[in-house]
Coordinates of C-alpha atoms and ligand atoms in Angstrom, one line a residue:
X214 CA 26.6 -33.4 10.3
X215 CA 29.5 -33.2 7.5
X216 CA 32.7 -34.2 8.9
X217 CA 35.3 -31.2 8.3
X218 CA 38.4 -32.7 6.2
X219 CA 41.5 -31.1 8.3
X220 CA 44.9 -32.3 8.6
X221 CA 46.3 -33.8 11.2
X222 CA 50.0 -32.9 11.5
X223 CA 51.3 -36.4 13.5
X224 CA 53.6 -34.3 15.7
X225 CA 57.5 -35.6 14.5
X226 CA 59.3 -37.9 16.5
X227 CA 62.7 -37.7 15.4
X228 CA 64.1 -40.5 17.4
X229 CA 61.7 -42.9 16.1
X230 CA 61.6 -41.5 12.6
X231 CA 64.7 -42.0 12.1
X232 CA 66.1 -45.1 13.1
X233 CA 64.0 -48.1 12.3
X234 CA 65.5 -50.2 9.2
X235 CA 62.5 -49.9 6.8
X236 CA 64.4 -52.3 4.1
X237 CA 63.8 -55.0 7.2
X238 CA 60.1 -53.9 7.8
X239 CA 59.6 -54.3 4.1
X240 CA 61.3 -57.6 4.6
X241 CA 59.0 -58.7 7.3
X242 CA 56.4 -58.2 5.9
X243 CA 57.3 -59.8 2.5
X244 CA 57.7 -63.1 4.7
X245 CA 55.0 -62.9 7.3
X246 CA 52.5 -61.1 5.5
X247 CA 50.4 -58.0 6.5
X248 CA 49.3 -57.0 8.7
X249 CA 52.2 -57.3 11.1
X250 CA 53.7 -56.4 14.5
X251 CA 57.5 -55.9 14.4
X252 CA 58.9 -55.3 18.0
X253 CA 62.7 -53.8 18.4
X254 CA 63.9 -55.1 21.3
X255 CA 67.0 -52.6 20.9
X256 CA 64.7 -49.7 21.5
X257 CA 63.0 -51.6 24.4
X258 CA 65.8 -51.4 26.1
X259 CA 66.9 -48.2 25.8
X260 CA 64.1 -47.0 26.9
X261 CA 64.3 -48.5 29.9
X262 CA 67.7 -47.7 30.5
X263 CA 66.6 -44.3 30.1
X264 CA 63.8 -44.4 32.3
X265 CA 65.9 -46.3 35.4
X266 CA 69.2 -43.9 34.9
X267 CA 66.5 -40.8 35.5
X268 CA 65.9 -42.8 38.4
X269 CA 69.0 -43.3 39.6
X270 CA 69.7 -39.6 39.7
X271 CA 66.9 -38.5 42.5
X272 CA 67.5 -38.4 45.8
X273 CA 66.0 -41.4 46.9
X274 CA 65.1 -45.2 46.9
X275 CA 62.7 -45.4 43.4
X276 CA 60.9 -48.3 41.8
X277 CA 59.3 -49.1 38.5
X278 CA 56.4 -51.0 37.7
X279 CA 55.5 -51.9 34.3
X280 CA 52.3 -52.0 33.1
X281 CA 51.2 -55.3 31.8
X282 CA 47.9 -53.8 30.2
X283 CA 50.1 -51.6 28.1
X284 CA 51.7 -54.7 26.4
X285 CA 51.1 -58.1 28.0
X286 CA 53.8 -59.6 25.1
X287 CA 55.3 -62.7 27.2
X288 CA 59.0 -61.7 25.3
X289 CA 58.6 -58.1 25.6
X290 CA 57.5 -58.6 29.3
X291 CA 60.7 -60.7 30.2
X292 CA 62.6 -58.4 28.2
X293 CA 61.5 -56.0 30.8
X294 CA 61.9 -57.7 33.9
X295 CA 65.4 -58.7 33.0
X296 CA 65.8 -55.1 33.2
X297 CA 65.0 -55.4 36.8
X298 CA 61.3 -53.6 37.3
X299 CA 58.4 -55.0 38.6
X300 CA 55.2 -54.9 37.4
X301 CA 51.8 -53.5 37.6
X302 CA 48.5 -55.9 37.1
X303 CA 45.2 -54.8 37.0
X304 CA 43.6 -58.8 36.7
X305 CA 44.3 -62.1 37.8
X306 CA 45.6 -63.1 34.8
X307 CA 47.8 -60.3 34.3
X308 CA 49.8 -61.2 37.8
X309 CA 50.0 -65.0 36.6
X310 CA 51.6 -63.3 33.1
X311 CA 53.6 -61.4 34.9
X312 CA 54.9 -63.9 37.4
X313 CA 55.5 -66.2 34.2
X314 CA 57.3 -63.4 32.3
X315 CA 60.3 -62.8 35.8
X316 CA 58.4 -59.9 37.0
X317 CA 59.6 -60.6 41.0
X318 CA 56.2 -60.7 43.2
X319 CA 57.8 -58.5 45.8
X320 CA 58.5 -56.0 43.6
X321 CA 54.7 -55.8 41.7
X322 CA 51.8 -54.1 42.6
X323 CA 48.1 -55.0 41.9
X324 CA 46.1 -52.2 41.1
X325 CA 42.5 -51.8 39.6
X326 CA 38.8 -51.0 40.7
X327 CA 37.4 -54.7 40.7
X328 CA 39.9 -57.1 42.4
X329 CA 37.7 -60.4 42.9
X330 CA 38.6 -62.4 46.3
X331 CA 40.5 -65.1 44.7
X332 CA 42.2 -62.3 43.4
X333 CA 43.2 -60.8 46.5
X334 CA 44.0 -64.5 47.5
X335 CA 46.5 -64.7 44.8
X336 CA 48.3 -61.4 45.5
X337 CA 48.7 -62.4 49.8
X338 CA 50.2 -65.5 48.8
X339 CA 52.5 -64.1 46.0
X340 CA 53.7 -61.2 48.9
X341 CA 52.4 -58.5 46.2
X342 CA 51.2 -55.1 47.2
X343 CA 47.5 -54.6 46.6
X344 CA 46.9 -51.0 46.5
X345 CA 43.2 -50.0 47.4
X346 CA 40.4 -49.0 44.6
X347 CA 37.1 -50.3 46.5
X348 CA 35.8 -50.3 49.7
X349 CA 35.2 -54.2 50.1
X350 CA 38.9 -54.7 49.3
X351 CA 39.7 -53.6 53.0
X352 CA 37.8 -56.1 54.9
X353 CA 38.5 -59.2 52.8
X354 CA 42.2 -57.9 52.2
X355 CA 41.7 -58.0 56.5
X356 CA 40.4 -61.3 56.5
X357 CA 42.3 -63.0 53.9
X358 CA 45.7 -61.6 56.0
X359 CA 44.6 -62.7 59.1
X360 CA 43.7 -66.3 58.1
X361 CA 47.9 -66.1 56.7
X362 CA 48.2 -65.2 60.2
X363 CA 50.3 -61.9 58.7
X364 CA 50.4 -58.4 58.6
X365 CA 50.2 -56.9 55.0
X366 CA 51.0 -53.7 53.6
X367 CA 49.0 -51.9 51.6
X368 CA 48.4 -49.0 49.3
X369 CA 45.3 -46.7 48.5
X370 CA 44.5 -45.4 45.3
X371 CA 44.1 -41.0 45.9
X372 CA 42.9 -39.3 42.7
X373 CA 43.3 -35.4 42.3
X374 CA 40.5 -34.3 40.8
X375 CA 42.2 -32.0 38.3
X376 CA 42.4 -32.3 34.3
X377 CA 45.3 -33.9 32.8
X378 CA 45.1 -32.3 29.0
X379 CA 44.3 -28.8 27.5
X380 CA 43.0 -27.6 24.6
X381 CA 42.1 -23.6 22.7
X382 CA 38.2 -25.1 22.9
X383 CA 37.2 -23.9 26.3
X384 CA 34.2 -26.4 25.6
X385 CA 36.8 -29.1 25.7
X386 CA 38.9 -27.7 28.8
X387 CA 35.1 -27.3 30.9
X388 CA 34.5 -31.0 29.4
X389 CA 38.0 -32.5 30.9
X390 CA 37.7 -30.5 34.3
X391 CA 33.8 -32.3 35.0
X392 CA 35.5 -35.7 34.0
X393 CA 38.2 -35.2 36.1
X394 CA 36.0 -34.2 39.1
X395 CA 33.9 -37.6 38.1
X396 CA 37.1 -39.8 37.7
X397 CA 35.9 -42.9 39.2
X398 CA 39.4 -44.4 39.9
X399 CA 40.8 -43.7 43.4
X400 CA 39.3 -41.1 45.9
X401 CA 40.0 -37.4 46.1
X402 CA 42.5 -36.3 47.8
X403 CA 41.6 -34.2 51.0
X404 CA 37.8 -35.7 50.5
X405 CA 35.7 -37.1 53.7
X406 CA 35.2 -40.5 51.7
X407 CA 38.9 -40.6 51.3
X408 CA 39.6 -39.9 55.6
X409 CA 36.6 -42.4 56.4
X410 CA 38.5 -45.4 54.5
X411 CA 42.2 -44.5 55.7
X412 CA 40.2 -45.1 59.3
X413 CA 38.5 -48.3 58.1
X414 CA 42.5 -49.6 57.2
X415 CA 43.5 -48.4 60.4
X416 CA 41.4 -50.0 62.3
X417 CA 42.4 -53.7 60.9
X418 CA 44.9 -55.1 62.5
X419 CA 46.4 -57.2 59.6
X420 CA 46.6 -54.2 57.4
X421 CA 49.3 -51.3 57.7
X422 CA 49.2 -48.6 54.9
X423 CA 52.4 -47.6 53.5
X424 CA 51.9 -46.2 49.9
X425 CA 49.9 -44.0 48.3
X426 CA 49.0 -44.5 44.8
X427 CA 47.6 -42.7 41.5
X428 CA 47.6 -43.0 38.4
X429 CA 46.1 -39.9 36.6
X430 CA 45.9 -40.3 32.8
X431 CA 47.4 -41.5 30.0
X432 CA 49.1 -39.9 26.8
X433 CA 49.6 -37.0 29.2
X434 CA 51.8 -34.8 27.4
X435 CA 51.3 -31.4 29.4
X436 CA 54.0 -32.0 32.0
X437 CA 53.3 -28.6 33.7
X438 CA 49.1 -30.0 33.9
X439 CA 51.0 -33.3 35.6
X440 CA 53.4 -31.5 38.3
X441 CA 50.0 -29.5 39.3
X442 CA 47.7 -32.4 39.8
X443 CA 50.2 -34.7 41.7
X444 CA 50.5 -31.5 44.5
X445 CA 47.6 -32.5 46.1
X446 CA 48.4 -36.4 46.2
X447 CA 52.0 -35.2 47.2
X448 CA 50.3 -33.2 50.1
X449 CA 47.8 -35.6 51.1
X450 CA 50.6 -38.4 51.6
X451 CA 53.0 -35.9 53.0
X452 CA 49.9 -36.2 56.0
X453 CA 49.3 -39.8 55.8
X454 CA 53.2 -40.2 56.4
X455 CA 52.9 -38.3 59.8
X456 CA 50.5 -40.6 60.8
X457 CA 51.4 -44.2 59.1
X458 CA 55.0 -43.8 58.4
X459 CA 54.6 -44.5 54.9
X460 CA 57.4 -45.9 52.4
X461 CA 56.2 -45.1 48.8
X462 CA 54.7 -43.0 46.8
X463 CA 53.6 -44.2 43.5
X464 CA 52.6 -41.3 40.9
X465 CA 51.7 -43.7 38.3
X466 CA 52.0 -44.0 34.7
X467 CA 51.0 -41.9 31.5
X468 CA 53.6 -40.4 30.4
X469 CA 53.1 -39.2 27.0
X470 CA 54.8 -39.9 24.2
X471 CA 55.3 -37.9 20.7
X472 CA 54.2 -39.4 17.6
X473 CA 50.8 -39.8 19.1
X474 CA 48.3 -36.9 18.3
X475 CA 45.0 -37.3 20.3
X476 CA 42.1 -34.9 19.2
X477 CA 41.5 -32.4 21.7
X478 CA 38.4 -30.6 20.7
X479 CA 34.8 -30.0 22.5
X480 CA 31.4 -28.9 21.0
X481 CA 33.0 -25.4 20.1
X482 CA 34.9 -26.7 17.2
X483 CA 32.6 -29.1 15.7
X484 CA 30.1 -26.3 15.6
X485 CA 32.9 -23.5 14.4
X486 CA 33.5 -26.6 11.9
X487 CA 29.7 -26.7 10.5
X488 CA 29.9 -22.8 9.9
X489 CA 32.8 -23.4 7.5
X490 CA 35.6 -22.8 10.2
X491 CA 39.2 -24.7 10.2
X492 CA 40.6 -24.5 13.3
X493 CA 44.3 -25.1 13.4
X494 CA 45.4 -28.1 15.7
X495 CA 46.8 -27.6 19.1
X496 CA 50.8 -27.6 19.7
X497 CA 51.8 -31.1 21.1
X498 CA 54.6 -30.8 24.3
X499 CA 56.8 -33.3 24.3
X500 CA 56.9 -34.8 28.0
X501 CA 60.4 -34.3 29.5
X502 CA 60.0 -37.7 32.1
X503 CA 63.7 -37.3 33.7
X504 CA 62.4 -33.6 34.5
X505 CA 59.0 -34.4 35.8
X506 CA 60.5 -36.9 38.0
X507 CA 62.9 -34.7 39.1
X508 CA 60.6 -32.4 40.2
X509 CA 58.9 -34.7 42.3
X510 CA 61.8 -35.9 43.9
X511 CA 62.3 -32.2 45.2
X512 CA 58.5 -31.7 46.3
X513 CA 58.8 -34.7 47.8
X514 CA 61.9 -33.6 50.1
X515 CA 60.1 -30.0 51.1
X516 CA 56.5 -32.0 51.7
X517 CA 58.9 -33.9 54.5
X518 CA 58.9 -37.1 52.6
X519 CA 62.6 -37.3 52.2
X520 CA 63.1 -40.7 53.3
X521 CA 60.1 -42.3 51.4
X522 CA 60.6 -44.1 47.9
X523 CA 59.1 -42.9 44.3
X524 CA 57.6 -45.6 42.5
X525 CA 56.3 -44.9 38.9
X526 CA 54.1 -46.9 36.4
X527 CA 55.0 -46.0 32.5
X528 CA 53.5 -48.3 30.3
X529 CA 52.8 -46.7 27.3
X530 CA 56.5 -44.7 27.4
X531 CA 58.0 -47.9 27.9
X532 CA 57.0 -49.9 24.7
X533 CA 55.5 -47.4 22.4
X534 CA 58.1 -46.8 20.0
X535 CA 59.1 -50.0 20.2
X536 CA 56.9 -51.4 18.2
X537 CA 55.7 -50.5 14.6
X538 CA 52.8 -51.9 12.8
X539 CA 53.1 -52.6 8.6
X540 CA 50.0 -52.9 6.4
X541 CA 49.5 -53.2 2.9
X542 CA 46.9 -50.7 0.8
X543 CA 44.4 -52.9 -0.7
X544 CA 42.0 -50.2 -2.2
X545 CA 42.2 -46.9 -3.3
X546 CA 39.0 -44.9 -3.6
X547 CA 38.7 -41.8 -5.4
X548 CA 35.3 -40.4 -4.7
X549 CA 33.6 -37.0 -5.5
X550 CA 34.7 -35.7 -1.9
X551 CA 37.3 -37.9 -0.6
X552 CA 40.1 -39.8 -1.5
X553 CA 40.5 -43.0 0.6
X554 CA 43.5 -45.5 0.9
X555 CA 42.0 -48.7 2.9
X556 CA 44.7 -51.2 4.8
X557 CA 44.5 -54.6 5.7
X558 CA 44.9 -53.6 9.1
X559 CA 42.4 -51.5 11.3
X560 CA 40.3 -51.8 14.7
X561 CA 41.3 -55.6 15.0
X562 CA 44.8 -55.3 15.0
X563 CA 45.2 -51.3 15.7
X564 CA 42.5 -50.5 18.2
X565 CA 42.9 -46.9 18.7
X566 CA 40.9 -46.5 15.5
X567 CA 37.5 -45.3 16.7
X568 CA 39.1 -42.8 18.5
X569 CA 40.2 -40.0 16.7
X570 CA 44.0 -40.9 17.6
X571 CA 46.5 -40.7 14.9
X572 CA 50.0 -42.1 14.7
X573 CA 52.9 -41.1 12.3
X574 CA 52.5 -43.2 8.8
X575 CA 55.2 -43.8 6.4
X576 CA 54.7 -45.2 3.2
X577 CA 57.7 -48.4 2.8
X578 CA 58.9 -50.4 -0.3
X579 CA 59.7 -48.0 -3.0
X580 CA 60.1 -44.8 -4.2
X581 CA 57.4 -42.1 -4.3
X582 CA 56.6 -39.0 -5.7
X583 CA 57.5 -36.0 -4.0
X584 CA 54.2 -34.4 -4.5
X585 CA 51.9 -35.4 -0.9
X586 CA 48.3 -35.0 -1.1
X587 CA 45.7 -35.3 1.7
X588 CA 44.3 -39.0 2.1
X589 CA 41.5 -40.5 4.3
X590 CA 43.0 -43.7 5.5
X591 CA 41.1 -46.0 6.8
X592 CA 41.1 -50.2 8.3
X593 CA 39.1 -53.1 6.2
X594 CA 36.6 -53.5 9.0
X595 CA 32.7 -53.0 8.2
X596 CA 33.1 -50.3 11.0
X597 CA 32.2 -47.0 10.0
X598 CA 34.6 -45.5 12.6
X599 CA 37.3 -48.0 11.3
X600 CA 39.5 -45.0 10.9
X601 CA 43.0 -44.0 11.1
X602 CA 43.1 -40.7 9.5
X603 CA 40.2 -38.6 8.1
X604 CA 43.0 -36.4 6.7
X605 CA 46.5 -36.9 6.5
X606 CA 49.4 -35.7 3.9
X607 CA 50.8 -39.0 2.3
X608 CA 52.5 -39.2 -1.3
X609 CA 50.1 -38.5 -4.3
X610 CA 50.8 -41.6 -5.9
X611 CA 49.9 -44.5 -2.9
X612 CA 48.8 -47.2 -4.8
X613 CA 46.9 -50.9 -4.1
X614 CA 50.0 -52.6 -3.1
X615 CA 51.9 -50.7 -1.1
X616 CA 52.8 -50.7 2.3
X617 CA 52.2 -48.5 5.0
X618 CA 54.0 -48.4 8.4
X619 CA 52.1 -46.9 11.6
X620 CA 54.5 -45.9 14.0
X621 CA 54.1 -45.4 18.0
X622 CA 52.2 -48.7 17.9
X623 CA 53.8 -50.3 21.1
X624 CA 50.7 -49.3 23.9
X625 CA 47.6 -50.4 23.8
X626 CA 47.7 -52.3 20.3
X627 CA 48.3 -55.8 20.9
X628 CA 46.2 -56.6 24.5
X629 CA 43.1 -54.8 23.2
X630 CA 43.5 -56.2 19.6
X631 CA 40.3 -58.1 18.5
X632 CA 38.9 -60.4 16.0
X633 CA 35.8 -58.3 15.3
X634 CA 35.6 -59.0 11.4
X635 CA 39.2 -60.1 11.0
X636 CA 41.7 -61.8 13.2
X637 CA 44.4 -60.7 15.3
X638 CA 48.1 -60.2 13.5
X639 CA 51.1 -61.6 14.8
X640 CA 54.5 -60.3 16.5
X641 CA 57.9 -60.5 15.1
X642 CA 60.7 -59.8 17.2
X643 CA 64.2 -58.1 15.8
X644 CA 67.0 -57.9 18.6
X645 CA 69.9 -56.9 16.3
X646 CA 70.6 -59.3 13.7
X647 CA 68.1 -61.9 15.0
X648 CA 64.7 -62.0 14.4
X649 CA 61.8 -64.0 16.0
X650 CA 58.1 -64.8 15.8
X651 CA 56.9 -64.5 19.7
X652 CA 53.0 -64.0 18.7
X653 CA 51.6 -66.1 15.4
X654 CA 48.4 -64.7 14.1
X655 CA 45.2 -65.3 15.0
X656 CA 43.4 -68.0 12.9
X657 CA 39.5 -68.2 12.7
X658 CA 40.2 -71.8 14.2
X659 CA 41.6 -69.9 17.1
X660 CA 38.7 -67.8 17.2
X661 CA 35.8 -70.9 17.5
X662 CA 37.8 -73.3 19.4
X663 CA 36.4 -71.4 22.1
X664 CA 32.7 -72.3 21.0
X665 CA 34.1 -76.4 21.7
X666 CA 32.3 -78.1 24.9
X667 CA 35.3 -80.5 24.6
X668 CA 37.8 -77.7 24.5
X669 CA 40.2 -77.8 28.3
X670 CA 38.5 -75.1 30.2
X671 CA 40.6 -72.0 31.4
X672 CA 42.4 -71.9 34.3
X673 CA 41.5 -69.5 36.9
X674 CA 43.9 -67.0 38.7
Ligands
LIG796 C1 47.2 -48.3 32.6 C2 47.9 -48.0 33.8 C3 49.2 -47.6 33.8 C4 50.0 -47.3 32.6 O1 49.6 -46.2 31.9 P1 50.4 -45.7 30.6 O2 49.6 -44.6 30.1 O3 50.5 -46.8 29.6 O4 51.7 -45.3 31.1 C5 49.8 -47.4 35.1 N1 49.1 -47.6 36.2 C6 47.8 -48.0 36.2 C7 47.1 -48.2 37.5 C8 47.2 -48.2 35.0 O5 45.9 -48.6 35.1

């Protein structure tokens, strides 16, 4: 099947577009090499300033957990923590990084649906919150809390069954609304398997459950979509609080954040697309978070949870424009039907290729033609879906040499990085005038001193 060359206008972010000092990324790079990671902690901050004055405005107690998946960078962590949130771990190792970073155990929650017993061990004896994903949690969270000889609180994971994104392609929307039906995280809200484990808690007498949690998507830019499907997890802890006397009620992260464009297409379009068809991308939203949250605060008060405290998990709205990723071109490839630019940095160290997901590019270090033509741009891997743009409008005259900054690169790019082909880059820190390496680049040494029998064994969580 022929791929259909189209577009992809990266929605604009304006706030990020506009204030990152290029001459400094062009810098950087000149010093550190390509590919490379350059974290603003300037824009860190204000984003979480942002986020915890929206807080401040509701009507009641709130919390914040950061993600640690999203970004698990020790000096972007303890920037974060020094803002005061806690954290949200989905491993073992994620709570160690996150006790290590400042990230206060009272004020973290461990989350996920495979939490091994020492795991669970480690969260009772920190004092953080497990909130349920699995039925075997409950009787060794029981057992492990009465051998403590305490009570613990804890949380269940409630999922609402409902779609988070949208699309023209009704074969897309009928696509989302099965895999939201499937989603294997949680348990539906208002479901018998959901009643028969809120008993199971109840019945242990070290347990007493006092949050409800989700955590529906992520990218979720449709904030109308979002208010809809946290109704019936509002509603379904609005019940559990007449019962259990709750204390929060955690909504979650993915907040969506412009700059990102995912594609939102089913079977419809790729067929349309084989007959010749171009269909025109979907409009982006922009999430409004300080509204969304807003809006929950109210339900909140009318579902008779006025006294009860909303916790949210951002991750990806935290730290994605925080961060910015520079690469060189090191080919150009003019071929009969496509015109390719290739980087020195793809899958390894930018792992949404693969995906379809495009960020914002803009070409650094000199001048170029006003003219734009369309490019394919793709990583150096031996990949074939090593891509980051089958089509996107860049100057006409990008040449071997130049560099090229992806934007938005914040969530999900370093922790899931990999050495598949080529190594892992590093992280360079700017925080006004200063600037710092906090992450060196992978080295194939780094790579094989794992296959060492003489090499110190890991520590467990
Ligand atoms: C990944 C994750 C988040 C953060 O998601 P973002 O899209 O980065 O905001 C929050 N909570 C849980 C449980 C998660 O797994």
């Amino acid at each position: 099947m022929s791929r259909t060359a189209r577009t992809v206008q990266t929605a604009q972010d304006t706030r990020a577009a506009a204030e990152w000092d290029y001459d400094r990324l062009v810098d950087i790079a000149g010093r550190h090499g390509t590919p490379v990671h350059v974290l603003d902690a300037g824009r860190l901050d204000r984003a979480a300033r942002e986020l915890l004055a929206a807080l401040d405005s509701l009507s009641r107690p709130t919390r914040v957990y950061y993600s640690v998946k999203t970004n698990y960078l020790p000096y972007l962590c303890r920037r974060l923590a020094g803002h005061g949130m806690g954290a949200d771990v989905v491993s073992g190792y994620e709570l160690d990084a996150a006790l290590a970073a400042g990230f206060r155990p009272e004020a973290t929650v461990f989350n996920g649906p495979v939490k091994t017993e020492e795991e669970l061990a480690a969260a009772v004896r920190h004092g953080v919150r497990v909130n349920i994903d699995g039925e075997q949690e409950i009787e060794t969270l029981e057992r492990l809390a009465a051998a403590a000889g305490r009570t613990i609180e804890v949380g269940i994971r409630i999922s609402p069954g409902l779609p988070l994104s949208t699309s023209s392609d009704p074969s897309y929307r009928t696509l989302a609304e099965r895999a939201a039906r499937r989603n294997r995280f949680g348990w539906p809200a208002g479901s018998a398997q959901l009643a028969g484990l809120v008993e199971r808690i109840a019945a242990c007498p070290h347990l007493s459950l006092t949050a409800v949690h989700a955590h529906l998507s992520s990218q979720i830019v449709h904030q109308d979509l979002m208010a809809a499907a946290l109704e019936p997890i509002l509603r379904e802890a609005a019940a559990l609080h007449r019962t259990f006397g709750l204390r929060e009620v955690n909504i979650g992260g993915g907040f969506g954040v412009p700059g990102i464009r995912r594609p939102r297409t089913g079977p419809l379009t790729a067929l349309w697309g084989m007959q010749g068809g171009t269909p025109l991308p979907d409009e982006e939203p922009v999430m409004d978070v300080a509204g969304l949250l807003t809006g929950v605060d109210k339900r909140l008060g009318e579902l008779g949870l006025a006294d009860v405290a909303l916790a949210c998990e951002p991750g990806r709205w935290l730290v994605s424009d925080a961060m910015a990723l520079v690469t060189r071109v090191m080919s150009r490839k003019e071929l009969p039907d496509a015109r390719w630019l290739i980087l020195d940095g793809g899958n390894n160290v930018a792992p949404w290729t693969g995906s379809g997901e495009v960020h914002r590019m803009v070409p650094l270090g000199r001048s170029y033609a006003p003219a734009s033509a369309a490019w394919s741009v793709a990583g150096p891997l031996c990949y074939e879906n090593d891509i980051h743009a089958a089509s996107v409008e860049l100057p006409e005259d990008m040449r071997v040499g130049d560099l090229l900054c992806l934007h938005d690169t914040g969530a999900y790019s370093l922790g899931r990085s990999n050495n598949f082909i080529r190594t892992r880059a590093a992280v360079v820190a700017v925080d006004g005038d200063r600037e710092e390496l906090v992450w060196r680049a992978e080295t194939g040494a780094d790579v094989f001193r794992l296959a060492d029998p003489g090499a110190r064994p890991s520590e467990s969580p």
